Short mmCIF file of C-alpha atoms in Angstrom, two decimals:
data_model
loop_
_atom_site.label_atom_id
_atom_site.label_comp_id
_atom_site.label_asym_id
_atom_site.label_seq_id
_atom_site.Cartn_x
_atom_site.Cartn_y
_atom_site.Cartn_z
CA MET A 1 -13.14 47.18 5.79
CA ALA A 2 -15.84 48.98 7.83
CA ARG A 3 -13.18 50.30 10.16
CA ARG A 4 -11.15 51.64 7.22
CA LEU A 5 -14.25 53.36 5.90
CA GLY A 6 -14.41 55.36 9.09
CA GLN A 7 -16.91 53.34 11.09
CA SER A 8 -16.48 53.31 14.84
CA ILE A 9 -15.34 50.27 16.78
CA SER A 10 -18.80 49.74 18.24
CA LYS A 11 -20.55 49.95 14.86
CA THR A 12 -17.96 47.62 13.28
CA ALA A 13 -18.42 45.09 16.08
CA ALA A 14 -22.19 45.21 15.67
CA LEU A 15 -21.86 44.85 11.90
CA VAL A 16 -19.69 41.70 11.96
CA GLY A 17 -21.19 40.28 15.15
CA CYS A 18 -18.15 40.16 17.44
CA SER A 19 -16.84 41.93 20.51
CA ARG A 20 -15.20 45.36 20.50
CA SER A 21 -11.92 43.85 21.77
CA ALA A 22 -11.82 41.46 18.79
CA VAL A 23 -12.26 44.36 16.38
CA VAL A 24 -9.44 46.30 18.07
CA SER A 25 -7.10 43.28 18.05
CA ILE A 26 -7.71 42.41 14.40
CA TYR A 27 -7.49 46.03 13.26
CA GLN A 28 -4.16 46.50 15.06
CA LYS A 29 -2.78 43.29 13.53
CA LEU A 30 -3.93 44.34 10.07
CA SER A 31 -2.37 47.79 10.45
CA LYS A 32 0.93 46.42 11.75
CA GLU A 33 1.45 43.26 9.63
CA GLY A 34 -0.82 43.93 6.66
CA THR A 35 -2.68 40.64 7.18
CA VAL A 36 -4.74 38.88 9.82
CA VAL A 37 -3.31 35.40 9.01
CA ASN A 38 -1.39 33.85 11.88
CA ARG A 39 2.15 33.27 10.63
CA ARG A 40 3.33 31.45 13.73
CA LEU A 41 2.84 28.03 12.17
CA GLY A 42 6.27 26.75 13.15
CA HIS A 43 6.47 28.23 16.62
CA GLY A 44 7.59 26.06 19.54
CA ARG A 45 10.61 23.96 20.27
CA PRO A 46 12.01 22.16 17.20
CA ARG A 47 12.04 18.38 17.27
CA LEU A 48 15.23 16.73 18.51
CA ILE A 49 14.95 14.08 15.79
CA ASP A 50 14.44 15.91 12.51
CA ALA A 51 14.23 14.45 8.99
CA ARG A 52 17.95 13.70 8.97
CA GLY A 53 17.69 12.09 12.40
CA GLU A 54 14.81 9.92 11.20
CA ARG A 55 16.93 8.63 8.32
CA ARG A 56 19.68 7.71 10.77
CA LEU A 57 17.12 6.12 13.06
CA ALA A 58 15.83 4.00 10.16
CA ARG A 59 19.39 2.79 9.46
CA VAL A 60 19.81 1.80 13.10
CA VAL A 61 16.51 -0.12 13.07
CA ARG A 62 17.51 -2.02 9.92
CA SER A 63 20.93 -2.92 11.33
CA ILE A 64 19.59 -4.36 14.63
CA ARG A 65 16.05 -5.59 14.06
CA GLY A 66 15.60 -7.24 17.43
CA ALA A 67 16.83 -4.31 19.52
CA THR A 68 14.65 -2.75 22.20
CA VAL A 69 13.81 0.95 22.27
CA ALA A 70 16.46 1.44 24.97
CA GLN A 71 19.12 -0.21 22.80
CA ILE A 72 18.06 1.83 19.76
CA ALA A 73 18.27 5.05 21.80
CA GLN A 74 21.73 4.06 23.04
CA GLU A 75 22.89 3.43 19.47
CA VAL A 76 21.45 6.75 18.28
CA ASN A 77 23.15 8.66 21.10
CA ALA A 78 26.52 7.00 20.47
CA GLY A 79 28.88 9.56 18.97
CA SER A 80 26.27 12.33 18.96
CA ASP A 81 26.45 15.60 20.89
CA ARG A 82 22.68 15.91 21.07
CA LYS A 83 21.23 13.21 23.32
CA VAL A 84 17.66 11.98 23.01
CA SER A 85 15.59 10.00 25.49
CA GLU A 86 13.92 6.63 24.98
CA TYR A 87 10.56 8.43 25.03
CA THR A 88 11.63 10.66 22.13
CA VAL A 89 12.98 7.69 20.17
CA HIS A 90 9.79 5.71 20.77
CA HIS A 91 7.53 8.52 19.51
CA SER A 92 9.80 9.11 16.51
CA LEU A 93 9.54 5.42 15.61
CA LEU A 94 5.75 5.58 15.81
CA ARG A 95 5.71 8.71 13.64
CA MET A 96 7.86 6.88 11.07
CA GLY A 97 5.52 3.88 11.09
CA VAL A 98 8.03 1.57 12.81
CA HIS A 99 6.39 -0.91 15.17
CA SER A 100 7.57 -3.88 17.19
CA ARG A 101 6.15 -7.05 15.66
CA ILE A 102 6.57 -10.80 16.01
CA PRO A 103 8.80 -12.01 13.14
CA VAL A 104 7.19 -14.00 10.34
CA LEU A 105 7.91 -17.71 10.77
CA VAL A 106 9.31 -19.17 7.56
CA PRO A 107 11.05 -22.46 6.64
CA MET A 108 14.79 -22.50 7.27
CA LEU A 109 15.82 -22.32 3.62
CA THR A 110 19.15 -21.32 2.14
CA PRO A 111 19.40 -19.69 -1.32
CA VAL A 112 20.29 -23.15 -2.68
CA HIS A 113 17.10 -24.60 -1.18
CA ARG A 114 14.99 -21.86 -2.74
CA ARG A 115 16.59 -22.35 -6.16
CA LYS A 116 16.00 -26.11 -6.02
CA ARG A 117 12.38 -25.60 -4.94
CA GLN A 118 11.71 -23.32 -7.89
CA GLN A 119 13.34 -25.80 -10.24
CA TRP A 120 11.23 -28.65 -8.80
CA GLU A 121 8.04 -26.60 -9.20
CA ARG A 122 8.80 -25.87 -12.85
CA GLU A 123 9.50 -29.55 -13.54
CA HIS A 124 6.29 -30.80 -11.90
CA GLN A 125 3.75 -28.08 -12.69
CA LYS A 126 2.21 -30.11 -15.57
CA TRP A 127 2.15 -33.53 -13.90
CA SER A 128 -1.00 -35.61 -14.31
CA THR A 129 -3.00 -37.27 -11.54
CA GLU A 130 -1.59 -40.68 -12.47
CA GLN A 131 1.95 -39.39 -12.08
CA TRP A 132 1.19 -37.94 -8.64
CA LYS A 133 -0.23 -41.31 -7.55
CA MET A 134 3.28 -42.75 -7.84
CA VAL A 135 4.72 -40.21 -5.38
CA ALA A 136 5.84 -41.32 -1.92
CA TRP A 137 4.29 -38.99 0.65
CA SER A 138 5.50 -38.31 4.17
CA ASP A 139 4.39 -37.35 7.64
CA GLU A 140 6.53 -34.99 9.72
CA SER A 141 7.41 -34.16 13.31
CA CYS A 142 8.61 -30.67 14.26
CA PHE A 143 11.60 -29.97 16.48
CA LEU A 144 12.35 -26.52 17.88
CA LEU A 145 15.75 -24.94 17.15
CA HIS A 146 17.61 -21.83 18.30
CA HIS A 147 14.78 -20.34 20.37
CA VAL A 148 12.48 -21.36 23.18
CA TYR A 149 8.74 -21.05 22.83
CA GLY A 150 7.79 -17.46 23.45
CA GLN A 151 7.53 -14.13 21.72
CA VAL A 152 10.46 -12.53 19.92
CA HIS A 153 9.93 -9.04 18.51
CA VAL A 154 11.70 -7.14 15.73
CA HIS A 155 11.33 -3.57 14.48
CA HIS A 156 10.65 -2.87 10.82
CA LEU A 157 9.29 -0.16 8.57
CA PRO A 158 6.03 -0.65 6.66
CA GLY A 159 6.42 -3.28 3.93
CA GLU A 160 9.59 -4.82 5.42
CA HIS A 161 8.01 -7.77 7.25
CA MET A 162 9.51 -10.34 4.83
CA VAL A 163 13.02 -8.91 4.45
CA PRO A 164 15.97 -10.80 6.01
CA GLY A 165 16.12 -10.01 9.69
CA CYS A 166 12.34 -9.75 10.05
CA THR A 167 11.73 -13.46 9.54
CA MET A 168 12.76 -16.36 11.71
CA GLY A 169 13.07 -20.11 11.14
CA ARG A 170 12.69 -22.04 14.35
CA ARG A 171 11.90 -25.63 13.48
CA ILE A 172 13.19 -28.58 11.52
CA GLN A 173 11.15 -31.58 10.46
CA ARG A 174 12.06 -35.24 10.60
CA PHE A 175 9.90 -37.67 8.73
CA ARG A 176 9.34 -41.14 7.38
CA VAL A 177 7.93 -41.81 3.94
CA SER A 178 5.10 -44.14 2.97
CA LYS A 179 3.36 -44.94 -0.31
CA SER A 180 -0.03 -46.38 -1.09
CA LEU A 181 0.52 -49.60 -3.11
CA GLU A 182 -3.05 -50.85 -3.18
CA ARG A 183 -6.40 -49.54 -2.03
CA GLY A 184 -6.55 -49.57 1.75
CA ALA A 185 -2.89 -50.55 2.18
CA ILE A 186 0.05 -48.49 3.39
CA ALA A 187 3.71 -49.46 2.97
CA SER A 188 6.36 -47.81 5.16
CA THR A 189 10.10 -47.70 4.67
CA GLU A 190 12.38 -49.72 6.88
CA PRO A 191 15.37 -48.06 8.64
CA GLU A 192 17.88 -50.18 6.75
CA ARG A 193 16.34 -49.13 3.44
CA ASP A 194 16.52 -45.39 4.04
CA GLY A 195 19.56 -45.09 1.79
CA LEU A 196 17.73 -46.42 -1.29
CA PRO A 197 16.22 -44.07 -3.85
CA TRP A 198 12.44 -44.25 -3.54
CA PRO A 199 11.69 -45.63 -7.04
CA ARG A 200 14.33 -48.33 -6.57
CA PHE A 201 13.00 -49.19 -3.12
CA PHE A 202 9.44 -49.76 -4.29
CA ARG A 203 10.66 -51.86 -7.22
CA GLU A 204 12.63 -54.05 -4.81
CA VAL A 205 9.76 -54.70 -2.39
CA SER A 206 9.02 -58.41 -2.68
CA PRO A 207 5.44 -59.76 -2.89
CA GLU A 208 5.82 -61.20 0.62
CA GLU A 209 6.63 -57.74 1.98
CA ARG A 210 3.73 -56.05 0.24
CA PRO A 211 0.45 -55.62 2.15
CA ASP A 212 -2.50 -57.77 1.26
CA PRO A 213 -4.50 -55.93 -1.43
CA LYS A 214 -7.72 -57.23 0.18
CA THR A 215 -6.95 -55.40 3.40
CA THR A 216 -9.56 -52.73 4.03
CA HIS A 217 -9.11 -49.30 5.48
CA GLU A 218 -10.82 -50.41 8.67
CA ASN A 219 -8.43 -53.33 9.23
CA SER A 220 -5.25 -51.56 8.23
CA LYS A 221 -3.28 -49.28 10.50
CA SER A 222 -3.64 -45.58 10.01
CA PRO A 223 -0.78 -43.71 8.36
CA LYS A 224 -0.10 -41.95 11.64
CA GLU A 225 0.40 -45.31 13.42
CA GLN A 226 2.77 -46.59 10.75
CA LEU A 227 4.88 -43.46 10.33
CA ASP A 228 7.72 -42.63 12.70
CA VAL A 229 10.73 -40.33 12.92
CA SER A 230 13.74 -41.54 11.00
CA SER A 231 15.52 -39.04 8.74
CA PRO A 232 15.87 -35.23 8.55
CA ILE A 233 14.83 -33.03 5.69
CA GLU A 234 17.72 -32.20 3.44
#
């Protein structure tokens, strides 16, 4: 403004507190462009993976969760004229919020298992303590399936850690059931009785087979000593 009012470069520089060269540069830019705002906000090389490329990259990640960055880059470059490096793919994944994480370990349940579990929960949600005392409880042993011990990583977007492909079931459990008949006494199933329904089995246990009610906790075997591996979870 001072320059437009006819002030010299030196007086304008002294007035605003800057160098003479800054006054000349800004005045020339204002005269030529009509503004001193830098419009070169988008200057530089455009990104190889733009918004459309990120959507395609997200589809690739969802289709092959356990792929490495090299495999993802190979899939992205397949059938494309514009090739991108693993470095570019890796930084695009980070910008999208995609990280390599250990899959969430969940029970190996089918849709039928889940439906039956929900049905069982609804049927037993109002059970009393006395009813739960008649339940036969079990102890389990885990056996590893499909994978060896070690880390397996999958890629997923934020909020996708529980979707199919980001979870992994690795173990099954085999167990034997026992039920407390009297205080301080534990009764275990016998192998030849495994086929009996539990209520029927406990009704058919003869008095001779039942533990002595006077047996104390100290004299009786622990549940861990009496339980063994016999039948798989259905």
